[in-house]
Amino acid sequence: MTESMTSAPSTAEHVYPDAFGFGFAELLVLLNLRRGPEATASAEALRLGKELDDASLMSAGASSLVARGAAKAALGGELSVAGPVAAVTAALTQATKRVQINLLTADSVDNVLSVESPEYSIFLQPRAYLSWFAMAQRPDVSPAEANLYIVRKHLEDNPAGGATMRLLEDPTNQQLLIKRTGESWTVGYGALDGPSQAIQELNGLSEPQVLDHIRTIRQD
């Protein structure tokens, strides 16, 4: 499969939704449009690494993308994408950084994946039946600030909750734990699946200080 990337048309021509939903087979197609180490790493982050070469799934995904107008097929069967779908494809297949954010409550865990490439930064959230919703990150804030916004909004809605954040490219599997009480923040560091030990918490932090810790865990 090959890919044709074009710039997004002006809003006078098209009005795009705030979020685009993709089935997992559709994502396999996008990842294979520009296959390389970055695409493979993104597939692993999306829990699709084992399916990346499944021809039957890719055929189903291509059919779905074409049927709903998210891709075009040439006479030879080659696919092209444009606009937001091309931006999602570029982010996934050229990503230099993938940050997993877990949003915690007493009885649930929701995930957000921050995928960042030189051109585009997007958020991806898993939904039912292995589908994912993709949203553009605001271009007027840094990725670290965008990550903090996700955590802050979650803690505003779930004051007793928490969040964890880790850079998937970090071989040490270090993660940052974040909580909030009123205007005061608490963070701690721990290794994913590491030895069971008490996490050393830093209490009474301001939001700018939390942002500094987010930049540290992201290795910005």
Rosetta silent file (secondary structure, phi, psi, omega in degrees, C-alpha in Angstrom):
SEQUENCE: MTESMTSAPSTAEHVYPDAFGFGFAELLVLLNLRRGPEATASAEALRLGKELDDASLMSAGASSLVARGAAKAALGGELSVAGPVAAVTAALTQATKRVQINLLTADSVDNVLSVESPEYSIFLQPRAYLSWFAMAQRPDVSPAEANLYIVRKHLEDNPAGGATMRLLEDPTNQQLLIKRTGESWTVGYGALDGPSQAIQELNGLSEPQVLDHIRTIRQD
SCORE:     score description
SCORE:     0.000 S_00000001
   1 L     0.000  144.856  174.787    0.000    0.000    0.000 S_00000001
   2 L  -122.365  171.297 -170.571    1.117    3.549   -0.660 S_00000001
   3 L  -134.847  141.124  172.787   -0.031    6.813    0.757 S_00000001
   4 L  -116.581  115.680 -177.958   -0.784   10.275   -0.563 S_00000001
   5 L  -101.401  128.171  176.436   -0.500   12.981    2.088 S_00000001
   6 L  -127.209  158.494  177.753   -2.085   16.357    1.422 S_00000001
   7 L   -70.309  152.596 -178.747   -2.517   19.412    3.590 S_00000001
   8 L   -66.836  133.521  177.591   -5.844   19.748    5.338 S_00000001
   9 L   -63.951  160.778  177.880   -8.348   21.797    3.316 S_00000001
  10 L   -67.714  159.661 -179.208   -9.580   25.064    4.760 S_00000001
  11 L   -66.889  -16.111  175.043  -12.677   25.002    6.923 S_00000001
  12 L   -67.307  -28.034  179.701  -14.489   26.781    4.109 S_00000001
  13 L   -89.698  -40.947 -176.264  -14.202   23.545    2.133 S_00000001
  14 L  -139.464  144.604  170.392  -14.642   20.997    4.937 S_00000001
  15 L  -113.674  116.502 -175.315  -15.769   21.001    8.543 S_00000001
  16 L   -99.345  148.132  175.832  -14.056   18.197   10.440 S_00000001
  17 L   -68.871  161.374  179.418  -15.186   16.665   13.737 S_00000001
  18 L   -67.593  -29.036 -178.494  -13.140   17.245   16.891 S_00000001
  19 E  -135.199  144.762  176.167  -12.358   13.520   17.113 S_00000001
  20 E  -113.124  131.468  176.354  -12.018   10.737   14.549 S_00000001
  21 E   -97.158  140.170  178.546  -12.845    7.146   15.453 S_00000001
  22 E  -132.765  135.602  168.817  -10.911    4.238   13.960 S_00000001
  23 L   -75.068  160.946 -175.284  -11.431    0.511   14.210 S_00000001
  24 H   -65.482  -32.111  177.827   -8.324   -1.536   14.951 S_00000001
  25 H   -68.494  -34.607  176.170   -8.240   -2.970   11.419 S_00000001
  26 H   -65.549  -40.384  178.141   -8.333    0.564   10.017 S_00000001
  27 H   -64.318  -35.379  176.238   -5.398    1.540   12.218 S_00000001
  28 H   -59.702  -38.969  178.165   -3.445   -1.446   10.904 S_00000001
  29 H   -64.336  -48.504 -178.969   -3.900   -0.044    7.398 S_00000001
  30 H   -60.510  -40.362  179.395   -2.707    3.435    8.406 S_00000001
  31 H   -64.662  -31.041 -179.128    0.332    1.980   10.181 S_00000001
  32 H   -86.662   -8.719  177.935    1.254    0.026    7.045 S_00000001
  33 H   -66.618  -29.932  177.164    0.947    3.011    4.724 S_00000001
  34 L  -139.288   73.858 -172.069    4.382    4.132    5.880 S_00000001
  35 L   -74.237  133.415  178.176    5.874    1.058    7.522 S_00000001
  36 L  -176.037 -175.204 -178.759    9.039    1.489    9.544 S_00000001
  37 H   -57.921  -37.976 -179.502   10.389    1.341   13.104 S_00000001
  38 H   -66.165  -41.349  177.979    8.225    4.276   14.201 S_00000001
  39 H   -64.695  -40.222  178.856    5.071    2.613   12.858 S_00000001
  40 H   -63.356  -42.536  178.487    6.007   -0.655   14.567 S_00000001
  41 H   -64.671  -38.074  177.159    6.533    1.126   17.892 S_00000001
  42 H   -66.764  -38.031  176.966    3.169    2.858   17.526 S_00000001
  43 H   -60.871  -41.866  177.278    1.525   -0.488   16.784 S_00000001
  44 H   -62.968  -41.061  179.430    2.960   -1.881   20.024 S_00000001
  45 H   -64.709  -30.970  178.167    1.670    1.145   21.927 S_00000001
  46 L   -88.302    3.670 -179.322   -1.779    0.519   20.429 S_00000001
  47 L    63.862   35.795 -179.143   -1.511   -3.189   21.349 S_00000001
  48 L  -120.674   13.753 -175.169   -1.582   -4.119   17.663 S_00000001
  49 H   -59.823  -39.179 -176.790    1.976   -5.364   17.214 S_00000001
  50 H   -73.677  -20.340 -177.001    1.006   -8.995   16.635 S_00000001
  51 H   -98.957    1.947 -170.019   -1.578   -8.086   13.996 S_00000001
  52 L   -62.471  -25.526 -178.969    0.586   -5.690   11.979 S_00000001
  53 L  -108.244   14.499 -177.422    1.191   -8.211    9.163 S_00000001
  54 L   -79.552  104.927 -174.483   -2.284   -9.785    9.106 S_00000001
  55 H   -64.148  -37.750 -178.352   -3.368   -9.443    5.466 S_00000001
  56 H   -67.541  -39.215  177.298   -7.009  -10.351    6.097 S_00000001
  57 H   -66.960  -39.832  179.420   -7.363   -7.704    8.808 S_00000001
  58 H   -66.117  -36.069  176.920   -5.703   -5.094    6.603 S_00000001
  59 H   -63.589  -42.863  177.960   -8.065   -5.953    3.759 S_00000001
  60 H   -65.164  -40.629  179.526  -11.036   -5.483    6.074 S_00000001
  61 H   -65.445  -41.398  178.499   -9.587   -2.230    7.381 S_00000001
  62 H   -63.419  -42.770  178.299   -8.965   -0.865    3.888 S_00000001
  63 H   -59.979  -42.507 -179.551  -12.518   -1.745    2.859 S_00000001
  64 H   -65.844  -44.251  179.559  -13.896    0.046    5.917 S_00000001
  65 H   -60.900  -44.110 -179.324  -11.804    3.184    5.355 S_00000001
  66 H   -67.310  -41.860 -176.722  -12.854    3.427    1.708 S_00000001
  67 H   -61.668  -34.734 -178.351  -16.518    2.707    2.467 S_00000001
  68 L  -100.207   12.640  173.545  -16.792    5.601    4.909 S_00000001
  69 L    77.193   15.159  179.461  -14.776    8.023    2.798 S_00000001
  70 L   -87.038   -9.919  177.121  -11.699    8.093    5.046 S_00000001
  71 L  -151.123  158.837  176.244   -9.451    6.819    2.223 S_00000001
  72 E  -119.162  144.223 -179.814   -9.532    6.595   -1.551 S_00000001
  73 E  -111.108  128.679  175.035   -8.543    3.591   -3.622 S_00000001
  74 L   -79.333  172.633 -178.442   -6.815    3.914   -6.999 S_00000001
  75 L   -58.947  -33.561  179.687   -7.450    1.480   -9.845 S_00000001
  76 L   -82.199    2.704  179.431   -4.447   -0.567   -8.772 S_00000001
  77 L    91.846   -1.958 -179.447   -5.769   -0.851   -5.235 S_00000001
  78 L   -72.728  140.262 -178.092   -3.367    1.701   -3.750 S_00000001
  79 E   -98.162  146.265  171.644   -4.827    3.754   -0.915 S_00000001
  80 E  -132.396  147.059  178.456   -4.478    7.482   -0.349 S_00000001
  81 L  -130.663  156.417 -178.654   -5.525    9.525    2.658 S_00000001
  82 L  -146.938  171.411  175.467   -5.835   13.262    3.199 S_00000001
  83 H    61.511 -142.246 -177.541   -6.797   15.819    5.819 S_00000001
  84 H   -59.368  -33.512  179.692   -7.116   14.611    9.436 S_00000001
  85 H   -66.749  -38.177  175.816   -6.675   10.949    8.460 S_00000001
  86 H   -66.226  -36.430  178.335   -3.349   11.813    6.832 S_00000001
  87 H   -65.501  -42.423  176.959   -2.360   13.736    9.977 S_00000001
  88 H   -62.627  -42.504  178.763   -3.145   10.718   12.184 S_00000001
  89 H   -60.863  -45.910 -179.945   -1.172    8.508    9.797 S_00000001
  90 H   -63.038  -42.487  179.955    1.822   10.853    9.887 S_00000001
  91 H   -61.296  -45.117 -177.039    1.740   11.069   13.682 S_00000001
  92 H   -69.342  -38.082 -172.423    1.642    7.286   14.094 S_00000001
  93 H   -94.261   -5.329  177.404    4.256    6.452   11.478 S_00000001
  94 L  -126.183   14.847 -173.354    6.722    9.257   12.269 S_00000001
  95 L   -62.583  136.651  173.930    6.302    9.450   16.048 S_00000001
  96 L  -106.328  -12.580 -177.897    9.352   10.310   18.100 S_00000001
  97 E  -150.811  134.807  176.455    7.578   10.156   21.458 S_00000001
  98 E  -131.729  120.667 -177.272    4.689    8.135   22.882 S_00000001
  99 E  -117.725  123.447  177.868    3.441    8.912   26.381 S_00000001
 100 E   -95.645  127.063  178.316    0.888    6.695   28.105 S_00000001
 101 E  -115.595  121.687  175.886   -1.407    8.424   30.590 S_00000001
 102 E  -103.739  125.738 -179.406   -3.554    6.280   32.884 S_00000001
 103 E  -104.102  115.652 -167.338   -6.523    8.046   34.472 S_00000001
 104 E  -109.115  139.722  165.278   -7.457    6.286   37.703 S_00000001
 105 L  -128.496 -178.502 -177.634  -10.552    6.149   39.887 S_00000001
 106 L   -62.894  -27.955 -175.130  -11.426    3.747   42.689 S_00000001
 107 L  -130.287   15.970 -179.425  -13.046    1.320   40.254 S_00000001
 108 L  -155.615  158.613  173.349  -11.759    2.135   36.760 S_00000001
 109 E  -133.945  123.020  173.433   -8.728    2.901   34.620 S_00000001
 110 E  -111.827  151.964 -175.965   -8.973    4.911   31.411 S_00000001
 111 E  -120.564  145.177  169.985   -6.037    5.381   29.056 S_00000001
 112 E  -131.797  132.643  177.313   -4.830    8.210   26.866 S_00000001
 113 E  -110.465  120.025  176.872   -1.915    7.809   24.474 S_00000001
 114 E   -95.054  115.885 -176.689   -0.044   10.979   23.524 S_00000001
 115 E  -115.195  124.207 -171.136    1.663   10.440   20.144 S_00000001
 116 E  -129.235  124.780  176.568    4.054   13.130   18.960 S_00000001
 117 L  -122.051  170.907 -179.736    5.834   13.496   15.628 S_00000001
 118 L   -56.970  -31.533 -177.071    7.753   16.451   14.165 S_00000001
 119 L   -97.311  -38.915 -171.508    4.630   17.605   12.315 S_00000001
 120 L  -133.655  146.128  171.824    1.663   16.438   14.367 S_00000001
 121 E  -127.151  129.875 -176.778    0.771   15.637   17.974 S_00000001
 122 E  -133.958  159.443  167.993   -2.388   13.683   18.735 S_00000001
 123 E  -106.827  142.723  174.205   -4.199   11.999   21.607 S_00000001
 124 E  -126.754  134.115  177.309   -5.632    8.515   21.193 S_00000001
 125 E  -125.117  130.030  177.902   -8.178    6.950   23.547 S_00000001
 126 E   -74.110  145.006  176.741   -9.266    3.288   23.409 S_00000001
 127 E  -134.447 -168.335 -172.751  -12.958    2.534   23.246 S_00000001
 128 H   -62.681  152.637  176.123  -15.170   -0.540   22.842 S_00000001
 129 H    58.118   38.260  176.362  -14.308   -3.352   20.408 S_00000001
 130 H    61.266   24.499  175.450  -10.641   -2.301   20.139 S_00000001
 131 E   -87.666  160.138  179.313  -11.586    1.010   18.535 S_00000001
 132 E  -134.551  142.926  172.526   -9.647    4.221   19.167 S_00000001
 133 E  -105.474  132.778 -179.054  -10.596    7.878   19.022 S_00000001
 134 E  -110.398  134.255  179.232   -7.964   10.309   17.740 S_00000001
 135 E  -133.790  139.661  177.260   -7.909   13.996   18.672 S_00000001
 136 E   -72.333  140.670  171.333   -5.468   16.711   17.667 S_00000001
 137 L   -80.052  148.157 -179.338   -3.447   18.316   20.444 S_00000001
 138 L   -61.800  130.082 -177.902   -3.690   22.082   20.648 S_00000001
 139 L   -75.407  -13.358 -176.220   -0.892   23.665   18.589 S_00000001
 140 L   -92.470    3.461  175.653   -0.601   26.674   20.924 S_00000001
 141 L  -129.212  157.460  178.903    0.592   24.642   23.939 S_00000001
 142 L   -74.053  158.199  176.180    3.511   22.270   24.393 S_00000001
 143 H   -56.436  -37.486  178.409    2.887   18.498   24.512 S_00000001
 144 H   -62.909  -41.842  177.696    3.813   18.505   28.220 S_00000001
 145 H   -65.828  -37.683  177.197    1.191   21.189   28.883 S_00000001
 146 H   -65.018  -38.789  176.563   -1.348   19.209   26.855 S_00000001
 147 H   -63.488  -42.537  178.145   -0.562   16.120   28.954 S_00000001
 148 H   -62.420  -38.953  179.333   -1.059   18.144   32.142 S_00000001
 149 H   -59.381  -43.127  179.330   -4.415   19.406   30.859 S_00000001
 150 H   -59.971  -45.616 -179.434   -5.648   15.821   30.441 S_00000001
 151 H   -66.275  -45.152 -178.577   -4.614   14.964   34.006 S_00000001
 152 H   -60.671  -44.109  179.723   -6.006   18.188   35.484 S_00000001
 153 H   -62.759  -41.047  178.716   -9.400   17.704   33.806 S_00000001
 154 H   -62.237  -43.147 -177.294   -9.583   14.116   35.075 S_00000001
 155 H   -74.511  -26.541  172.616   -8.787   15.176   38.641 S_00000001
 156 H   -66.801  -39.671  179.382  -11.309   18.017   38.491 S_00000001
 157 H   -78.649  -26.067 -176.581  -13.976   15.475   37.514 S_00000001
 158 L  -134.034   76.370 -173.757  -12.651   12.815   39.926 S_00000001
 159 L   -58.066  -28.050  179.970  -11.088   14.575   42.948 S_00000001
 160 L   -88.296    0.647 -176.948  -10.368   11.277   44.715 S_00000001
 161 L   -85.746 -168.321  179.000   -8.720    9.831   41.622 S_00000001
 162 E  -155.673 -175.203  178.848   -5.174    9.886   40.358 S_00000001
 163 E  -152.718  152.951  170.787   -3.096    9.493   37.230 S_00000001
 164 E  -126.807  154.877 -177.880    0.118    7.888   36.079 S_00000001
 165 E  -144.598  135.911  175.982    2.302    8.894   33.164 S_00000001
 166 E  -149.655  148.616  176.539    5.233    7.182   31.475 S_00000001
 167 E   -85.870  118.524 -175.084    7.325    7.547   28.356 S_00000001
 168 L   -67.688  -21.276  178.075    7.022    4.318   26.376 S_00000001
 169 L   -80.669   -6.115 -177.812   10.496    4.807   24.880 S_00000001
 170 L   -83.026  113.605 -177.178   12.067    4.772   28.359 S_00000001
 171 L   -67.816  -15.916 -179.739   13.641    1.312   28.948 S_00000001
 172 L   -81.280  -10.617  179.936   13.579    1.818   32.732 S_00000001
 173 L    59.579   27.275  175.990    9.745    1.875   32.747 S_00000001
 174 E   -66.619  140.052  175.761    9.745    4.764   35.200 S_00000001
 175 E  -131.986  152.133  179.048    6.321    6.281   35.730 S_00000001
 176 E  -102.814  129.218  176.172    5.076    9.442   37.390 S_00000001
 177 E  -102.976  136.736 -174.042    2.136    9.229   39.785 S_00000001
 178 E  -132.407  131.900  173.351   -0.012   12.347   40.202 S_00000001
 179 E  -135.875  165.903 -178.980   -2.710   13.260   42.733 S_00000001
 180 E  -144.603  137.152  173.578   -4.387   16.501   43.731 S_00000001
 181 E  -129.184  105.510 -174.350   -6.019   17.817   46.900 S_00000001
 182 L    64.124 -124.616  178.348   -7.630   21.195   46.341 S_00000001
 183 L   -94.502    0.493 -177.121   -4.950   23.417   44.846 S_00000001
 184 E   -99.504  136.377 -177.827   -2.132   21.237   46.189 S_00000001
 185 E  -111.440  152.422  174.569   -0.541   18.523   44.060 S_00000001
 186 E  -129.955  134.898  175.347    1.356   15.360   44.985 S_00000001
 187 E  -129.166  159.891  175.443    3.674   13.405   42.692 S_00000001
 188 E  -154.185  160.054  179.922    5.757   10.278   43.094 S_00000001
 189 E  -118.911  142.650  176.032    8.019    8.110   40.964 S_00000001
 190 E  -158.373  159.034  179.671    8.019    4.342   40.615 S_00000001
 191 E   -94.325  130.907  176.814    9.053    1.639   38.146 S_00000001
 192 L   -62.316  128.664 -178.864    6.322   -0.229   36.304 S_00000001
 193 L    59.020   21.410  178.353    6.405   -3.893   37.409 S_00000001
 194 L   -83.688 -178.696  179.562    9.420   -3.022   39.539 S_00000001
 195 L   -57.939  141.870  179.677   10.188   -4.296   43.046 S_00000001
 196 L   -69.580  114.917  178.545    7.427   -3.648   45.544 S_00000001
 197 L  -155.461  156.356 -178.663    8.512   -0.677   47.603 S_00000001
 198 L   -63.636  136.337  178.548    6.987    2.461   49.046 S_00000001
 199 L   -85.273  127.214  179.238    6.768    5.320   46.566 S_00000001
 200 L   -77.098  114.814 -176.994    8.443    8.478   47.812 S_00000001
 201 E   -94.701  146.924  173.318    5.851   11.227   47.442 S_00000001
 202 E  -112.103  114.179 -172.570    6.498   14.935   46.964 S_00000001
 203 E  -102.841  163.948  173.014    3.642   16.885   48.541 S_00000001
 204 E    68.561   31.842 -177.552    2.382   20.448   48.415 S_00000001
 205 E   -87.688  152.133  173.163    3.430   21.138   44.834 S_00000001
 206 L   -87.975  167.068  179.126    2.087   23.901   42.612 S_00000001
 207 H   -61.363  -42.952  175.990    0.836   23.274   39.091 S_00000001
 208 H   -59.528  -34.507  177.326    4.024   24.714   37.495 S_00000001
 209 H   -67.974  -38.794  176.519    6.071   22.324   39.638 S_00000001
 210 H   -62.931  -40.482  177.895    3.936   19.393   38.477 S_00000001
 211 H   -59.837  -38.712  176.884    4.524   20.512   34.896 S_00000001
 212 H   -62.066  -40.606  178.243    8.275   20.356   35.550 S_00000001
 213 H   -67.274  -35.920  176.419    7.906   16.750   36.766 S_00000001
 214 H   -63.986  -42.195  177.357    5.872   15.904   33.663 S_00000001
 215 H   -62.532  -35.601  179.234    8.659   17.303   31.487 S_00000001
 216 H   -66.268  -48.275 -177.580   11.125   15.172   33.438 S_00000001
 217 H   -67.706  -28.320  177.949    9.220   11.905   32.969 S_00000001
 218 H   -80.270  -12.625 -175.668    8.716   12.770   29.284 S_00000001
 219 L    59.089   42.813  178.338   12.457   13.490   28.933 S_00000001
 220 L   -72.215    0.000    0.000   11.704   16.784   27.205 S_00000001
